[in-house]
PDB file of C-alpha atoms in Angstrom:
ATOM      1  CA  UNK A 283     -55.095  28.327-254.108  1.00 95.00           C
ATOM      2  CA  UNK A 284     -51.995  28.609-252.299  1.00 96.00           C
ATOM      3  CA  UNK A 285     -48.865  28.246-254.128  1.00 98.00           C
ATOM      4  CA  UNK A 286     -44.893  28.184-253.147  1.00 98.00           C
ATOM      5  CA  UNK A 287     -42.633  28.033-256.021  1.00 98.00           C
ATOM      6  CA  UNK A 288     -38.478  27.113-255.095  1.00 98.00           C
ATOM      7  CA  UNK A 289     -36.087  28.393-257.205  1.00 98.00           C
ATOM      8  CA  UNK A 290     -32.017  28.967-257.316  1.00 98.00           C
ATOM      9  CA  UNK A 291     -30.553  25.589-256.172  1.00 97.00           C
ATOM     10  CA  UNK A 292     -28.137  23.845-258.314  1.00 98.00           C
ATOM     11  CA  UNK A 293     -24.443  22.319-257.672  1.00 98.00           C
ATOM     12  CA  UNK A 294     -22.293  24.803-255.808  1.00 98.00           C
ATOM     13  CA  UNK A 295     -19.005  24.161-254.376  1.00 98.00           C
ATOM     14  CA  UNK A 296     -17.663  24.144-251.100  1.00 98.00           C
ATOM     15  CA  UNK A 297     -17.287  27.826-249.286  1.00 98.00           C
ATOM     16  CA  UNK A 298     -18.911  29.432-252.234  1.00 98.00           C
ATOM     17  CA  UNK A 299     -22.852  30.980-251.968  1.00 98.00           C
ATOM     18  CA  UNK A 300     -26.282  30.531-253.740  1.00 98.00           C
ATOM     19  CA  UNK A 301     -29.324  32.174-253.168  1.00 98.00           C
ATOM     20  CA  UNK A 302     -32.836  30.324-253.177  1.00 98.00           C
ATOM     21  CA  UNK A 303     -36.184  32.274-253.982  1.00 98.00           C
ATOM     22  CA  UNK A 304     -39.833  31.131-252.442  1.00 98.00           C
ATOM     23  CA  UNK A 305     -42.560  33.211-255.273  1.00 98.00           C
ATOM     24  CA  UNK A 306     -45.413  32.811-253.413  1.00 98.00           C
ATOM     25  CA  UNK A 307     -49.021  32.987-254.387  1.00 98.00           C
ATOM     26  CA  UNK A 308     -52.716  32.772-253.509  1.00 97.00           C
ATOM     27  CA  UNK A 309     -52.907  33.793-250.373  1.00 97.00           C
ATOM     28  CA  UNK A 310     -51.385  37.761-248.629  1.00 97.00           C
ATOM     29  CA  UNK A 311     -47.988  36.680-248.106  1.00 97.00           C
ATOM     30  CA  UNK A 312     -47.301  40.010-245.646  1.00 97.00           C
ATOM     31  CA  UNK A 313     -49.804  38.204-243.061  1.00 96.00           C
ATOM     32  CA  UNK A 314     -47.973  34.998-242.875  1.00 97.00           C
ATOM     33  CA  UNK A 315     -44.467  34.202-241.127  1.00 97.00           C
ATOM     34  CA  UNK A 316     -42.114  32.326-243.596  1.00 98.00           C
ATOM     35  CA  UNK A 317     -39.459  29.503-243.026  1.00 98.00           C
ATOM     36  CA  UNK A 318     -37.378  27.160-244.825  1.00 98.00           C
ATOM     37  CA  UNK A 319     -37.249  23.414-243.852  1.00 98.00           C
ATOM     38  CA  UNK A 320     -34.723  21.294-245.512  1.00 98.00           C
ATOM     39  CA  UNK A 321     -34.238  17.164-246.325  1.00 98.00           C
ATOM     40  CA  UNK A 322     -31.121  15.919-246.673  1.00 98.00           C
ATOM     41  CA  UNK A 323     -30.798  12.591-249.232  1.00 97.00           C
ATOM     42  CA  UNK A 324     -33.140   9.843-247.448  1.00 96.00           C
ATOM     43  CA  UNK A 325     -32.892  11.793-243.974  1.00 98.00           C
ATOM     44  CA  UNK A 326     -35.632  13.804-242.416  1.00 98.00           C
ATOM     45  CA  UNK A 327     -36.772  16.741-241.836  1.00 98.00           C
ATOM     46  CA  UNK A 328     -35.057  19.876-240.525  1.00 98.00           C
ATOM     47  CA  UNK A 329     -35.906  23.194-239.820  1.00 98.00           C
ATOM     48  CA  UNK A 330     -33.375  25.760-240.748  1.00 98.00           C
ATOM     49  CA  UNK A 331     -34.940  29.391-240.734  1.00 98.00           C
ATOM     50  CA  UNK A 332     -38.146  31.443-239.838  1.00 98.00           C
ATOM     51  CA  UNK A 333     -38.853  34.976-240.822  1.00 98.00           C
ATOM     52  CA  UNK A 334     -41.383  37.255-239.031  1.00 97.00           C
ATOM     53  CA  UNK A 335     -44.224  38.458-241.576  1.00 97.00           C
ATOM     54  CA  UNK A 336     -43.045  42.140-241.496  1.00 96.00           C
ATOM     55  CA  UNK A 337     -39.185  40.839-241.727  1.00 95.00           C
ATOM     56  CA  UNK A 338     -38.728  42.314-238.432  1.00 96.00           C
ATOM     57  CA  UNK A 339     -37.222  39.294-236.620  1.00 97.00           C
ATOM     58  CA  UNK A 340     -35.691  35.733-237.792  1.00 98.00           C
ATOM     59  CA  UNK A 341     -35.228  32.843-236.259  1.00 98.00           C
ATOM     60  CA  UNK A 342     -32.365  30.111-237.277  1.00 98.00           C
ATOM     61  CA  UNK A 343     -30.887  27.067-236.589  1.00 98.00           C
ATOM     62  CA  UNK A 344     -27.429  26.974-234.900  1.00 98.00           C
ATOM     63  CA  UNK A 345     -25.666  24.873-237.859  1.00 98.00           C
ATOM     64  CA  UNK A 346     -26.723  28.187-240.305  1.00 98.00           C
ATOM     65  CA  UNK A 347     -26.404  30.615-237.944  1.00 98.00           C
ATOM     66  CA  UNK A 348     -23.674  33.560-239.679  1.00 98.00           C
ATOM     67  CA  UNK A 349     -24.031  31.471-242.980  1.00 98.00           C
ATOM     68  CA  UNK A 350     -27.730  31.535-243.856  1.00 98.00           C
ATOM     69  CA  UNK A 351     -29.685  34.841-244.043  1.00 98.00           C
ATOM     70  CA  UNK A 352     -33.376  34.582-244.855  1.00 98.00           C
ATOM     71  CA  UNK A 353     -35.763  37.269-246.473  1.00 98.00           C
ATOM     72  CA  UNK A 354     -38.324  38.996-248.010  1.00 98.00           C
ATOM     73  CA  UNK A 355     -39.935  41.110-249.987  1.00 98.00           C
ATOM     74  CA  UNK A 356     -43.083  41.621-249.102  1.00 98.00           C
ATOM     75  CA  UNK A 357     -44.163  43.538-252.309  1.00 98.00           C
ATOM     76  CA  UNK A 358     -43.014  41.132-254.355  1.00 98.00           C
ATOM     77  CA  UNK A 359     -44.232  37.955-252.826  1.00 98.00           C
ATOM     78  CA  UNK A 360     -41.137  36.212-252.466  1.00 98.00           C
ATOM     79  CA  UNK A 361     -39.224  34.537-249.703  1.00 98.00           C
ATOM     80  CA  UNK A 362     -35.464  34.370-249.986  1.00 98.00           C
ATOM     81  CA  UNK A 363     -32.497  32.150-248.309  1.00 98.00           C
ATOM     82  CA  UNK A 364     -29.028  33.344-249.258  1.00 98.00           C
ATOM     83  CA  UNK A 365     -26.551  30.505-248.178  1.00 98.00           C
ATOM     84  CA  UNK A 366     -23.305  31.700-247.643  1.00 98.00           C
ATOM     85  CA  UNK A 367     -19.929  29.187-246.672  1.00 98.00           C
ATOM     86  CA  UNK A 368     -21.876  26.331-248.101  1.00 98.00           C
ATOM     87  CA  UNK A 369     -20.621  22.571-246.391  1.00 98.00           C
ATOM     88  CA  UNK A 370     -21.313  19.471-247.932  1.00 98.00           C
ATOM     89  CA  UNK A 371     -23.639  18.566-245.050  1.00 98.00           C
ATOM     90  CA  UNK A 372     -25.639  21.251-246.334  1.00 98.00           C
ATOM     91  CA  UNK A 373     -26.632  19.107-249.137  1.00 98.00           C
ATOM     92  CA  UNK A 374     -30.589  18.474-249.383  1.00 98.00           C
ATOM     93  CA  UNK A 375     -34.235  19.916-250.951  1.00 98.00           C
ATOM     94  CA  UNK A 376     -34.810  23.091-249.515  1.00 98.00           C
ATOM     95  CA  UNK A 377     -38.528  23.574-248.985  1.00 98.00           C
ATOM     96  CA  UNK A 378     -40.130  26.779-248.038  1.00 98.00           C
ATOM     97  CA  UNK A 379     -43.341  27.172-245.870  1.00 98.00           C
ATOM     98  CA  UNK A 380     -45.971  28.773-244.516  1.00 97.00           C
ATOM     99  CA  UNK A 381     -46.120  30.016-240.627  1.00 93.00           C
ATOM    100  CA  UNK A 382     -49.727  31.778-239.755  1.00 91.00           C
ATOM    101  CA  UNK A 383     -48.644  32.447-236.161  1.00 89.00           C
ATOM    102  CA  UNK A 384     -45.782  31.867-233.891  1.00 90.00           C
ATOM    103  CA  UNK A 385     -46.803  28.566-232.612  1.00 95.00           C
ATOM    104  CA  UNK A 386     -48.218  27.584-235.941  1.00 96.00           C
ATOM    105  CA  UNK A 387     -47.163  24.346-237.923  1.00 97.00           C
ATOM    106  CA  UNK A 388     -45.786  24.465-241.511  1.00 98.00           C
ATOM    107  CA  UNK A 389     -49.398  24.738-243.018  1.00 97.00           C
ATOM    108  CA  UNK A 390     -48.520  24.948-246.739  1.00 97.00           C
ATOM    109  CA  UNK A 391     -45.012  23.651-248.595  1.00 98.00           C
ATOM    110  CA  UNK A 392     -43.701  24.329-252.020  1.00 98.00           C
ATOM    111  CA  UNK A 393     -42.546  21.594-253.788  1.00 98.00           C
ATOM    112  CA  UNK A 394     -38.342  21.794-252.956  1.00 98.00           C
ATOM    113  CA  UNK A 395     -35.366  22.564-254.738  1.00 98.00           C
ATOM    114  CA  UNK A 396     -32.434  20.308-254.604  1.00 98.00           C
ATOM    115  CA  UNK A 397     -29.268  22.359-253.651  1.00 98.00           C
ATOM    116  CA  UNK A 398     -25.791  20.123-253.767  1.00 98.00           C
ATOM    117  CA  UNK A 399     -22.240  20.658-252.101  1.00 98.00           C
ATOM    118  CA  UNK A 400     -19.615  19.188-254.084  1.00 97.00           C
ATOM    119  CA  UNK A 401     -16.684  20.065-255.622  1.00 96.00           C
TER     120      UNK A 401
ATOM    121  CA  UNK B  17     -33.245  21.664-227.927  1.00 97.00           C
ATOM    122  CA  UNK B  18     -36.478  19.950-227.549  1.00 98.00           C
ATOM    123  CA  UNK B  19     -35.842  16.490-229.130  1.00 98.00           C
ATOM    124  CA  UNK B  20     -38.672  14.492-230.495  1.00 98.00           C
ATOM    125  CA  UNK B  21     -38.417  10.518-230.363  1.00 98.00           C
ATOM    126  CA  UNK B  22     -40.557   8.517-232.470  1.00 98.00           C
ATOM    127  CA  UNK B  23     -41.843   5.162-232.631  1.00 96.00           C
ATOM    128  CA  UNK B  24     -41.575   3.094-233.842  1.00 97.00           C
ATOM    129  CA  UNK B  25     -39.316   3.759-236.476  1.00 98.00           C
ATOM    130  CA  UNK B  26     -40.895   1.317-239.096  1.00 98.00           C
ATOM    131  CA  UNK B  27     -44.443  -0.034-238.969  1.00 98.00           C
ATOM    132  CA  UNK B  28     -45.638  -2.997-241.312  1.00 97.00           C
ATOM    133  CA  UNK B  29     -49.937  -3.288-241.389  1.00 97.00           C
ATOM    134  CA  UNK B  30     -51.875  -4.817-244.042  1.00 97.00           C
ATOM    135  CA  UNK B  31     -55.288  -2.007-244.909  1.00 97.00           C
ATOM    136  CA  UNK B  32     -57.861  -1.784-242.788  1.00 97.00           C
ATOM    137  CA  UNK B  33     -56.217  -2.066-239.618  1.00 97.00           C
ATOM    138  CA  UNK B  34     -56.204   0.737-236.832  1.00 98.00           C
ATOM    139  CA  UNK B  35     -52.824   1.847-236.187  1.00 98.00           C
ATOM    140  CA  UNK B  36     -51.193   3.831-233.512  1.00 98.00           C
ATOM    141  CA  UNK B  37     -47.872   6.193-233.846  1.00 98.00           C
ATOM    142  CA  UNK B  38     -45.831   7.481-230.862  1.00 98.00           C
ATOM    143  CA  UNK B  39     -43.777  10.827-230.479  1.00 98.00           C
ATOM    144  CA  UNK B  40     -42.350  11.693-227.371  1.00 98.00           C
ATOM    145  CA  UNK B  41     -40.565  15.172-226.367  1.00 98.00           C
ATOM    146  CA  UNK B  42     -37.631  15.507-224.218  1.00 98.00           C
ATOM    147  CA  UNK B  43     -39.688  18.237-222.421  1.00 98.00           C
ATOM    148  CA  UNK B  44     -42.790  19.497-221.992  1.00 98.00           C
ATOM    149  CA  UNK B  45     -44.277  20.974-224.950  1.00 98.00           C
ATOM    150  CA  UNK B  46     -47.669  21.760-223.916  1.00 97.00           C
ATOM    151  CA  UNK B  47     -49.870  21.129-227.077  1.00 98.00           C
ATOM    152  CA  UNK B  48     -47.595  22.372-229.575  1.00 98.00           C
ATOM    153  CA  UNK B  49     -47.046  19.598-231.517  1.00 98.00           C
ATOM    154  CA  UNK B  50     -48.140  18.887-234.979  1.00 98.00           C
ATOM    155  CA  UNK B  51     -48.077  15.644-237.343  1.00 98.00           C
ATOM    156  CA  UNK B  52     -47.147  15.699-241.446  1.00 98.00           C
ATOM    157  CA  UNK B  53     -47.169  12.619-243.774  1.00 98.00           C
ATOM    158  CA  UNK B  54     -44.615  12.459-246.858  1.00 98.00           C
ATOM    159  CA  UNK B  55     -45.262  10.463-249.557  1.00 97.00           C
ATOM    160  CA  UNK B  56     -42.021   9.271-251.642  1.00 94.00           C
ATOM    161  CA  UNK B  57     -40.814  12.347-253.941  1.00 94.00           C
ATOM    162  CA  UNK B  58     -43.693  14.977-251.978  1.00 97.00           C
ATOM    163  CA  UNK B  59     -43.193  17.182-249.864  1.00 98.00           C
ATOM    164  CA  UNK B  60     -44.975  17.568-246.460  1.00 98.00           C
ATOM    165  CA  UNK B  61     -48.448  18.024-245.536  1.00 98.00           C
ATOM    166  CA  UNK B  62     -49.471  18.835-242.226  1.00 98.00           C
ATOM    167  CA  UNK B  63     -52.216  16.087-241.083  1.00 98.00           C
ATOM    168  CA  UNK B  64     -52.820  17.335-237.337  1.00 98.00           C
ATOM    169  CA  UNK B  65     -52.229  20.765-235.561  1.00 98.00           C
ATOM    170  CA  UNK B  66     -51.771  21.467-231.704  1.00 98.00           C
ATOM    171  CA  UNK B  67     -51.582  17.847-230.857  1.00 98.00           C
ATOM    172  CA  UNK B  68     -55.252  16.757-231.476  1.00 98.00           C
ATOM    173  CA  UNK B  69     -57.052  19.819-234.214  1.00 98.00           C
ATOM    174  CA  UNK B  70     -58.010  18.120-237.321  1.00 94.00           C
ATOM    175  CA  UNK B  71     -57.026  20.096-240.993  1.00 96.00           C
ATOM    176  CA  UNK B  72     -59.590  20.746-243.481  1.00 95.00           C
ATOM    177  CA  UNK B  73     -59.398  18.484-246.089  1.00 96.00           C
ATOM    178  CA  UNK B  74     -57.556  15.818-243.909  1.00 97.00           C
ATOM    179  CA  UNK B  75     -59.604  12.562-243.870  1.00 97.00           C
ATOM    180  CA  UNK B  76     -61.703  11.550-240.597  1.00 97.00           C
ATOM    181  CA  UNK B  77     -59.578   8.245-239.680  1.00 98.00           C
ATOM    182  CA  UNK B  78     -56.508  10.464-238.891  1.00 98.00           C
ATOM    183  CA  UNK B  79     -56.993  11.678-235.400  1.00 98.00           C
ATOM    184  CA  UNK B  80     -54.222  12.782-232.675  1.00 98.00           C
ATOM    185  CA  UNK B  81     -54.078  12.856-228.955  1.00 98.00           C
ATOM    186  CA  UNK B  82     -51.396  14.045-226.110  1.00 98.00           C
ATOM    187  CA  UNK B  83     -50.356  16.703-224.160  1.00 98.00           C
ATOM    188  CA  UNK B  84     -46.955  17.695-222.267  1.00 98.00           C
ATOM    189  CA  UNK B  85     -44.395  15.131-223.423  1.00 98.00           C
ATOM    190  CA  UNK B  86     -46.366  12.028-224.751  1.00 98.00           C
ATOM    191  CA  UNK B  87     -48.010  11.902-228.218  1.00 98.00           C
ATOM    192  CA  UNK B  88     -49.993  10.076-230.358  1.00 98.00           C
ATOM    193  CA  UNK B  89     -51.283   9.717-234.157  1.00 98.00           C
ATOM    194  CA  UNK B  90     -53.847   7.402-234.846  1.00 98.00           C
ATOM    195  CA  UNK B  91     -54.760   5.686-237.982  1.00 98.00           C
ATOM    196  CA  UNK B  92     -58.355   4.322-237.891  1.00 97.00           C
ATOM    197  CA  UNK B  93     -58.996   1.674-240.764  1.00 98.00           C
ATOM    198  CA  UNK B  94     -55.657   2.471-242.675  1.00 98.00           C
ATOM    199  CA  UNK B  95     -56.179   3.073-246.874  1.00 97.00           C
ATOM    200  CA  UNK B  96     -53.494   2.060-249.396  1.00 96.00           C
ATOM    201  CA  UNK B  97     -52.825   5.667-249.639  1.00 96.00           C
ATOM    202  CA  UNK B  98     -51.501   5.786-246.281  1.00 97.00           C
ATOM    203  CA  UNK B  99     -48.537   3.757-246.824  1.00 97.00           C
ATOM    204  CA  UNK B 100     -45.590   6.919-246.127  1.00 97.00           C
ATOM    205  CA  UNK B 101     -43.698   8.346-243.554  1.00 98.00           C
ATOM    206  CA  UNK B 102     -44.660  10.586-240.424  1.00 98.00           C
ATOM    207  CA  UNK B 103     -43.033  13.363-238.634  1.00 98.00           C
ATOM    208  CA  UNK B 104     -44.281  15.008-235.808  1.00 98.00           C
ATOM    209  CA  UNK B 105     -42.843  18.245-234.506  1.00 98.00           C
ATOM    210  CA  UNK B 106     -43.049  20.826-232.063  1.00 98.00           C
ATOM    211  CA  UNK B 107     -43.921  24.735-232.009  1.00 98.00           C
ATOM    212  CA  UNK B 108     -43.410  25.051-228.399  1.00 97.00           C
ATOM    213  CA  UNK B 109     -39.816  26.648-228.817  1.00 97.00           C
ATOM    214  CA  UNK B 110     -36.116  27.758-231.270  1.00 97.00           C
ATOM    215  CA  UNK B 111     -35.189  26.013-233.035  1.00 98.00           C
ATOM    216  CA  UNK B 112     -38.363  23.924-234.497  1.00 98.00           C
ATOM    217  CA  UNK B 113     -37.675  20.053-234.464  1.00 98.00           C
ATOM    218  CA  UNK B 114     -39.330  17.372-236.303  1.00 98.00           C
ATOM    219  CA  UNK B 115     -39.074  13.514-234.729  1.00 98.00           C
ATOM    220  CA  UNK B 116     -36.785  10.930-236.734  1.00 98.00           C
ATOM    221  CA  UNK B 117     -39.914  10.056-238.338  1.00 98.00           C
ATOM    222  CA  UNK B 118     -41.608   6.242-238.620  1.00 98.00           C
ATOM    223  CA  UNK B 119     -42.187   4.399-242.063  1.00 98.00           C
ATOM    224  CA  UNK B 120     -45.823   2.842-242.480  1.00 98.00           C
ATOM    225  CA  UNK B 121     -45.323   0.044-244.541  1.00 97.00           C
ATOM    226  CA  UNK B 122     -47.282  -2.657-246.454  1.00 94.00           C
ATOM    227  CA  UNK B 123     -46.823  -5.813-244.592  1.00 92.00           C
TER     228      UNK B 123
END
């Protein structure tokens, strides 16, 4: 059974950093291109980043673009998102999924972590 | 950026009737266009792939049809457990976009 487990969001305050974590399970994780999708407070959804499955190219939205850097670790399972200069409007659940191929949809989701930009 | 308009933005059916959602790209996207359904305080599931390819474990009455720029989900006989909200979005080029999404409600 596939499974994507968020961790690292919390409160942060404006301009500082946080990094999120994606441990991911079930399935060979070095096959698979990664991304994170995020949901701000009632709003939809919005993609923010897509890594390559050997972490040899990423993708990213222009609003993250020099802010956000996504990763991975391929022996470890785990899909990162380091969020650097965080705004407020960065505010939402942070979900990381599953990309089989390039033109592939979000197949599998984890279940979100809330990160919130406040002082 | 390819944007994604859906439509419309709220439905209200009572179960059992066959229902019809619309998503329409600002450019041609080919096939590469998939539908999700959120349920309140879920996350995502992806319902249909490349416009019209049905998921395993995705019940029979959710189809989808469309090419280019014109889309469409279609919900034959909808269940209770339908009652959510659907995105589509599109593959076909950076960055990925989702629609605005459209509410199926009880009526």
């Amino acid at each position: 059974e596939v499974q994507l487990v968020e961790s690292g969001g919390g409160l942060v305050q404006p301009g500082r950093s946080l990094k999120l974590s994606c441990a991911a399970s079930g399935f060979t994780f070095s096959d698979y291109n990664m991304a994170w999708v995020r949901q701000a407070p009632k709003k939809g959804l919005e993609w923010v980043a897509t890594i390559i499955y050997d972490g040899s190219r990423t993708y990213y939205r222009d609003s993250v673009k020099g802010r956000f850097t996504i990763s991975r670790d391929n022996a470890k399972s785990t899909l990162y998102l380091q969020m650097d200069s965080l705004r407020s409007e960065d505010t939402a659940t942070y979900y990381c999924a599953t990309q089989a191929h390039y033109y592939s949809p979000f197949a599998y989701w984890g279940q979100g972590t809330l990160v919130t930009v406040s002082s | 950026d390819i944007m994604l308009t859906q439509s419309p933005a709220t439905l209200s059916v009572t179960p059992g009737e066959s229902i019809s959602l619309s998503c329409r790209a600002s450019q041609s996207i080919s096939t590469n266009l998939h539908w999700y359904q959120q349920k309140p305080n879920e996350s995502p599931r992806v319902l249909i792939k490349y416009a019209s390819q049905t998921i395993s474990g995705i019940p029979s009455r959710f189809s989808g049809s469309g090419s280019g720029t014109d889309f469409t989900l279609n919900i034959n006989r909808v269940e209770p457990e339908d009652f959510s909200v659907y995105y589509c979005q599109q593959s076909n080029s950076w960055p990925r976009t989702f629609g605005g999404g459209t509410k199926l409600e009880l009526k």
